[in-house]
Short mmCIF file of C-alpha atoms in Angstrom, two decimals:
data_model
loop_
_atom_site.label_atom_id
_atom_site.label_comp_id
_atom_site.label_asym_id
_atom_site.label_seq_id
_atom_site.Cartn_x
_atom_site.Cartn_y
_atom_site.Cartn_z
CA MET A 69 64.30 75.17 84.71
CA ASP A 70 66.08 72.73 82.40
CA PRO A 71 64.52 72.65 78.89
CA LYS A 72 66.15 69.26 78.24
CA ALA A 73 64.07 67.77 81.07
CA LEU A 74 60.74 68.78 79.52
CA ASN A 75 58.20 66.06 78.78
CA ILE A 76 57.85 66.83 75.06
CA PRO A 77 58.25 64.64 71.94
CA ALA A 78 61.76 63.21 71.64
CA GLU A 79 62.26 64.71 68.19
CA ASP A 80 61.76 68.20 69.65
CA LYS A 81 63.90 67.94 72.78
CA HIS A 82 67.23 69.05 71.33
CA SER A 83 65.92 71.68 68.93
CA PHE A 84 63.56 73.20 71.50
CA ALA A 85 66.31 73.29 74.14
CA GLU A 86 68.43 75.33 71.72
CA TYR A 87 65.47 77.56 70.85
CA PHE A 88 64.73 78.08 74.54
CA GLN A 89 68.28 79.13 75.35
CA GLN A 90 68.39 81.56 72.43
CA HIS A 91 64.92 83.14 72.51
CA ILE A 92 63.26 82.49 75.88
CA ALA A 93 66.01 82.18 78.49
CA PRO A 94 67.21 85.83 78.24
CA LYS A 95 63.68 87.14 78.88
CA TRP A 96 63.07 84.51 81.53
CA GLN A 97 66.16 85.69 83.46
CA ARG A 98 65.12 89.34 83.26
CA TYR A 99 61.59 88.53 84.40
CA GLU A 100 62.92 86.46 87.29
CA ALA A 101 64.98 89.42 88.50
CA LYS A 102 61.85 91.60 88.40
CA ARG A 103 59.70 88.93 90.04
CA ILE A 104 61.63 88.73 93.31
CA PRO A 105 60.81 92.23 94.68
CA ILE A 106 57.23 92.03 93.34
CA ALA A 107 56.64 88.71 95.10
CA ALA A 108 58.21 90.06 98.31
CA LYS A 109 55.94 93.12 98.22
CA TYR A 110 52.89 90.91 97.67
CA GLN A 111 53.81 88.69 100.62
CA GLN A 112 54.22 91.75 102.85
CA ARG A 113 50.90 93.21 101.77
CA ARG A 114 49.16 89.88 102.29
CA LYS A 115 50.09 90.10 105.97
CA ILE A 116 47.78 93.11 106.08
CA SER A 117 45.15 92.19 103.48
CA GLN A 118 44.48 88.66 104.73
CA PRO A 119 43.36 89.54 108.28
CA VAL A 120 41.48 92.59 106.98
CA SER A 121 39.67 90.32 104.49
CA TYR A 122 38.69 87.88 107.25
CA ILE A 123 37.38 90.74 109.40
CA ALA A 124 35.48 92.18 106.42
CA MET A 125 33.91 88.82 105.57
CA PHE A 126 32.89 88.28 109.20
CA THR A 127 31.41 91.79 109.27
CA GLY A 128 29.59 91.05 106.02
CA LEU A 129 28.06 87.94 107.58
CA ILE A 130 26.83 90.06 110.49
CA GLY A 131 25.28 92.47 107.99
CA PHE A 132 23.64 89.57 106.13
CA ALA A 133 22.30 88.23 109.42
CA GLY A 134 20.87 91.69 110.12
CA ILE A 135 19.09 91.69 106.75
CA PHE A 136 17.67 88.22 107.42
CA TYR A 137 16.57 89.24 110.94
CA ALA A 138 14.86 92.38 109.63
CA LEU A 139 12.94 90.48 106.96
CA ALA A 140 12.11 87.28 108.84
CA ILE A 141 11.71 88.37 112.46
CA THR A 142 10.82 92.07 112.63
CA ASN A 143 8.66 92.17 109.48
CA GLY A 144 10.98 94.53 107.62
CA ASP A 145 12.26 96.87 110.32
CA GLY A 146 13.69 99.74 108.28
CA PHE A 147 16.63 100.60 110.53
CA MET A 148 17.77 96.98 110.85
CA LEU A 149 17.29 96.31 107.13
CA VAL A 150 19.17 99.39 105.91
CA GLY A 151 21.89 98.99 108.54
CA GLY A 152 22.45 95.33 107.66
CA LEU A 153 22.51 96.08 103.94
CA LEU A 154 25.03 98.91 104.35
CA LEU A 155 27.23 96.79 106.60
CA PHE A 156 27.20 93.93 104.10
CA VAL A 157 27.97 96.15 101.07
CA VAL A 158 30.75 98.12 102.79
CA ALA A 159 32.36 94.90 104.07
CA MET A 160 32.41 93.35 100.59
CA ILE A 161 33.86 96.53 99.06
CA VAL A 162 36.61 96.64 101.70
CA ALA A 163 37.46 92.95 101.15
CA ALA A 164 37.68 93.43 97.37
CA ALA A 165 39.68 96.66 97.65
CA VAL A 166 42.26 95.34 100.08
CA ASN A 167 42.84 92.19 98.00
CA PHE A 168 43.22 94.29 94.85
CA TRP A 169 45.72 96.52 96.68
CA ALA A 170 47.74 93.48 97.76
CA GLY A 171 47.80 91.56 94.50
CA SER A 172 47.31 93.96 91.59
CA GLU A 173 51.03 94.42 90.86
CA ALA A 174 51.73 90.68 91.01
CA PHE A 175 48.72 89.84 88.81
CA LYS A 176 49.69 92.50 86.28
CA PHE A 177 53.26 91.19 86.21
CA ARG A 178 52.03 87.61 85.65
CA ASP A 179 49.79 88.65 82.76
CA GLY A 180 52.67 90.58 81.18
CA VAL A 181 55.01 87.59 81.41
CA ILE A 182 52.44 85.25 79.83
CA LYS A 183 51.71 87.68 76.97
CA VAL A 184 55.41 87.71 76.07
CA ILE A 185 56.51 84.13 76.79
CA HIS A 186 53.57 82.15 75.34
CA PRO A 187 53.87 83.69 71.85
CA LEU A 188 57.61 82.93 71.99
CA ILE A 189 56.89 79.28 72.81
CA LEU A 190 54.42 79.10 69.92
CA ARG A 191 56.90 80.72 67.54
CA TYR A 192 59.10 77.62 67.90
CA PHE A 193 56.62 75.82 65.66
CA GLY A 194 56.87 78.47 62.93
CA GLU A 195 56.37 82.14 62.12
CA SER A 196 52.68 81.55 61.35
CA PHE A 197 51.87 80.52 64.94
CA MET A 198 50.15 83.27 66.90
CA LEU A 199 48.28 83.47 70.20
CA ASN A 200 45.07 85.53 70.12
CA PRO A 201 45.85 87.25 66.80
CA LYS A 202 43.96 90.37 65.82
CA ASN A 203 41.02 90.63 63.39
CA LEU A 204 39.58 87.18 64.05
CA PRO A 205 36.12 86.34 62.63
CA GLU A 206 32.99 87.04 64.65
CA LEU A 207 31.02 84.08 66.01
CA LYS A 208 28.26 84.59 63.45
CA LYS A 209 30.68 83.72 60.63
CA TYR A 210 30.90 80.11 61.87
CA GLU A 211 27.12 79.63 61.74
CA GLN A 212 27.48 79.04 57.98
CA TYR A 213 28.85 75.56 58.70
CA GLY A 214 25.55 74.44 60.21
CA VAL A 215 26.92 72.45 63.14
CA LEU A 216 26.70 75.06 65.90
CA PRO A 217 23.62 74.59 68.11
CA LYS A 218 21.07 77.37 68.45
CA TYR A 219 22.33 79.72 71.15
CA ASP A 220 21.48 83.02 72.85
CA ARG A 221 24.95 83.95 74.02
CA GLY A 222 28.43 82.95 72.94
CA TYR A 223 31.96 84.04 73.64
CA PHE A 224 35.50 83.06 72.70
CA GLN A 225 38.42 82.66 75.05
CA ASP A 226 41.92 81.92 73.73
CA SER A 227 42.66 81.37 70.04
CA VAL A 228 45.73 80.02 68.24
CA LYS A 229 46.46 80.08 64.54
CA GLY A 230 49.23 78.26 62.76
CA GLU A 231 50.20 76.03 59.87
CA TYR A 232 51.25 72.38 59.79
CA LYS A 233 52.36 70.56 56.63
CA GLY A 234 51.05 73.48 54.61
CA VAL A 235 47.58 73.29 56.20
CA ALA A 236 46.60 76.57 57.89
CA PHE A 237 44.36 76.23 60.94
CA LEU A 238 42.66 78.35 63.56
CA VAL A 239 41.60 76.79 66.88
CA ARG A 240 39.39 78.74 69.29
CA GLU A 241 37.92 78.04 72.71
CA LEU A 242 34.17 78.63 72.55
CA ASN A 243 31.31 78.67 75.05
CA LEU A 244 27.66 78.76 73.93
CA SER A 245 24.63 79.10 76.19
CA VAL A 246 20.87 79.54 76.02
CA ALA A 247 18.55 81.63 78.19
CA ASN A 248 17.20 79.55 81.06
CA GLY A 249 14.71 81.67 82.98
CA THR A 250 15.32 84.70 85.17
CA GLU A 251 16.45 85.36 88.72
CA ASP A 252 16.33 88.78 90.41
CA ASN A 253 15.25 90.29 87.06
CA LYS A 254 18.41 88.95 85.40
CA THR A 255 18.49 86.34 82.66
CA LYS A 256 20.03 83.01 83.66
CA TYR A 257 21.98 81.03 81.08
CA LYS A 258 22.61 77.34 80.61
CA THR A 259 25.76 76.14 78.82
CA ILE A 260 24.99 73.97 75.79
CA PHE A 261 28.50 73.81 74.33
CA ASP A 262 31.91 74.19 75.92
CA GLY A 263 34.93 73.19 73.90
CA ILE A 264 36.89 74.14 70.81
CA ILE A 265 36.19 74.85 67.18
CA ILE A 266 38.85 74.37 64.52
CA GLU A 267 38.86 75.69 60.96
CA PHE A 268 41.29 74.05 58.54
CA ASP A 269 42.19 75.33 55.07
CA THR A 270 42.44 72.09 53.12
CA PHE A 271 43.91 71.28 49.74
CA LYS A 272 40.66 69.54 48.80
CA LYS A 273 38.67 71.03 45.96
CA PHE A 274 34.98 70.59 46.74
CA LYS A 275 32.08 72.78 45.70
CA GLY A 276 29.23 71.49 47.83
CA GLU A 277 28.57 71.29 51.56
CA THR A 278 28.84 68.09 53.57
CA GLN A 279 28.01 67.91 57.28
CA VAL A 280 29.02 65.11 59.64
CA ARG A 281 26.71 65.33 62.63
CA LEU A 282 26.00 63.21 65.69
CA ASP A 283 23.05 60.85 65.25
CA LYS A 284 20.00 62.51 66.86
CA GLY A 285 17.43 59.80 66.17
CA THR A 286 14.98 59.51 63.27
CA LEU A 287 12.97 62.68 63.92
CA GLY A 288 16.03 64.74 64.84
CA ASN A 289 17.86 63.61 61.72
CA LYS A 290 14.95 64.51 59.44
CA TYR A 291 14.70 67.94 61.05
CA GLN A 292 18.42 68.56 60.52
CA ALA A 293 18.17 67.64 56.86
CA PHE A 294 15.14 69.90 56.35
CA LYS A 295 16.68 72.83 58.28
CA HIS A 296 19.84 72.94 56.19
CA ASP A 297 18.27 72.04 52.84
CA LEU A 298 20.64 69.09 52.51
CA SER A 299 19.91 65.48 51.67
CA GLN A 300 20.87 62.61 53.93
CA VAL A 301 23.74 60.46 52.70
CA LYS A 302 23.63 56.74 53.39
CA LEU A 303 27.06 55.16 53.79
CA GLU A 304 28.12 51.53 54.03
CA ASP A 305 30.07 51.69 57.29
CA VAL A 306 27.64 50.38 59.94
CA ASN A 307 29.69 51.64 62.88
CA PHE A 308 29.94 55.10 61.35
CA GLU A 309 26.19 55.18 60.62
CA ARG A 310 25.46 54.16 64.20
CA GLN A 311 27.23 57.25 65.55
CA PHE A 312 27.01 59.87 62.79
CA GLU A 313 24.57 61.15 60.22
CA VAL A 314 25.84 62.78 57.03
CA TYR A 315 23.99 65.48 55.07
CA SER A 316 25.21 66.93 51.81
CA SER A 317 24.28 69.10 48.86
CA ASP A 318 26.18 66.66 46.62
CA GLN A 319 25.86 62.90 47.21
CA VAL A 320 28.80 62.06 44.93
CA GLU A 321 31.11 64.59 46.55
CA ALA A 322 30.12 63.41 50.04
CA ARG A 323 31.21 59.87 49.16
CA TYR A 324 34.42 61.24 47.65
CA LEU A 325 35.17 63.02 50.93
CA LEU A 326 34.03 60.26 53.28
CA THR A 327 35.97 57.25 52.08
CA PRO A 328 36.08 54.12 54.29
CA ALA A 329 39.47 55.25 55.60
CA THR A 330 38.14 58.71 56.45
CA MET A 331 35.11 57.29 58.27
CA ALA A 332 37.44 55.09 60.31
CA ARG A 333 39.49 58.18 61.21
CA PHE A 334 36.38 60.07 62.30
CA LEU A 335 35.36 57.15 64.54
CA SER A 336 38.83 57.06 66.05
CA LEU A 337 38.83 60.81 66.72
CA SER A 338 35.30 60.68 68.12
CA SER A 339 36.34 57.95 70.54
CA PHE A 340 39.35 60.03 71.61
CA TYR A 341 37.17 63.08 72.29
CA GLY A 342 34.34 61.19 73.98
CA SER A 343 31.95 61.07 70.99
CA GLN A 344 31.44 64.84 70.99
CA LEU A 345 32.66 65.69 67.50
CA GLU A 346 30.86 67.20 64.50
CA ALA A 347 32.25 68.59 61.27
CA CYS A 348 31.47 70.35 58.01
CA PHE A 349 33.26 70.43 54.64
CA LYS A 350 32.49 73.69 52.85
CA ASP A 351 34.27 76.16 50.54
CA GLY A 352 37.56 74.29 50.70
CA LYS A 353 37.58 74.28 54.49
CA LEU A 354 37.01 71.67 57.16
CA PHE A 355 35.27 73.00 60.27
CA MET A 356 35.25 70.86 63.42
CA LYS A 357 33.33 71.35 66.66
CA ILE A 358 34.64 69.35 69.62
CA ALA A 359 33.13 69.44 73.10
CA THR A 360 35.79 69.11 75.78
CA LYS A 361 36.27 70.19 79.40
CA HIS A 362 39.98 70.76 78.86
CA ASN A 363 41.01 74.41 79.26
CA TYR A 364 43.24 75.02 76.24
CA PHE A 365 46.25 77.39 76.31
CA ASN A 366 45.82 77.98 80.05
CA SER A 367 48.86 79.02 82.10
CA LYS A 368 49.80 77.62 85.52
CA LEU A 369 52.56 80.18 86.11
CA ASP A 370 53.02 81.04 89.80
CA VAL A 371 54.89 84.32 90.27
CA LEU A 372 55.32 83.70 94.00
CA LYS A 373 57.81 80.96 93.11
CA PRO A 374 60.89 81.03 90.84
CA LEU A 375 59.56 81.33 87.29
CA ASP A 376 59.05 77.90 85.77
CA PHE A 377 57.40 77.55 82.36
CA SER A 378 57.65 73.74 82.26
CA HIS A 379 53.92 73.10 82.65
CA ASP A 380 52.96 75.76 80.12
CA ILE A 381 55.46 74.48 77.54
CA GLU A 382 54.46 70.84 77.97
CA GLN A 383 50.76 71.69 77.76
CA LEU A 384 51.19 73.79 74.60
CA PHE A 385 53.09 70.92 72.98
CA ARG A 386 50.34 68.43 73.90
CA GLU A 387 47.58 70.69 72.64
CA LEU A 388 49.28 71.54 69.35
CA TYR A 389 50.23 67.93 68.71
CA GLN A 390 46.54 67.06 69.08
CA ILE A 391 45.81 69.51 66.25
CA PHE A 392 48.69 68.11 64.19
CA ALA A 393 47.27 64.61 64.77
CA LEU A 394 43.92 65.72 63.34
CA ILE A 395 45.68 66.91 60.18
CA ASP A 396 47.64 63.66 59.96
CA GLU A 397 44.66 61.43 60.76
CA LEU A 398 42.43 63.07 58.16
CA LYS A 399 45.32 63.53 55.70
CA LEU A 400 44.36 67.16 55.14
CA ASP A 401 47.74 67.83 53.55
CA ASP A 402 47.00 65.28 50.81
CA LYS A 403 45.81 66.88 47.58
CA THR A 404 44.06 63.71 46.37
CA GLY A 405 41.02 62.84 48.45
CA LEU A 406 41.03 62.35 52.18
#
């Protein structure tokens, strides 16, 4: 791959090409040499695992048909039911085992490459940039900002921390869900939030708490104000008021934070993200919750082909520049207001 041909910002092309040649290319070449025999072994094993998988799946369907026949036609014939169940289970185990045997080495190699190369790509932006750093806060810590919906289950995926223009940030992929009935004695869950949360350390000195939430109608807005023991803030921007509701423990500070320029920036960002943006200013930090279907920090590396990190590099640049744009748009590096 040619780093100079990457679709990244023009100001980064030359410097990143030099960085790539110095820090990434040597590892890339070593990994490519290791990849060739691993890929060849996988292809050879697939010649065995693929037909075995097809046979196993066909056998599993026969077993499933036996279960259905026993329950629906023979009123629960024990021999047919047990035989069909055993056939189905054994077939699925064989299919899973043979695919694991064929691909485990290749999958392990791919994961190892990503764990080394992605942090190196991030390090181009500065020593503070880290992928999935240790000792990150638990989900419960973010409940203090008051913009997470009520949930029964939540989990993080990838996380990236870094610093831009002196503003430290942590961005994390988050999924939240609520219990939604049961099936086969197991709780079913419904996703209520899928996106990212971002915590910025700002230079702003504010003592109170100010929430910027999506407008939920008259009753919903009153409930939000009551729940968080905050008072509703009326602002002069009609377009902003149409989309957002603001609650704060300090009316004066809320207006200091949400200047006309800042409200315009929030509207612009909300439009960019499809109106699914909420935020909270608290304890010198800005917390943002953004619903998005985009899978952040996801790799498309294919170890069956010559190693090419172009997609991963270009995606990381796009994703980080979105975060940088938030800092620029909201002027979080400015020590005097927003």
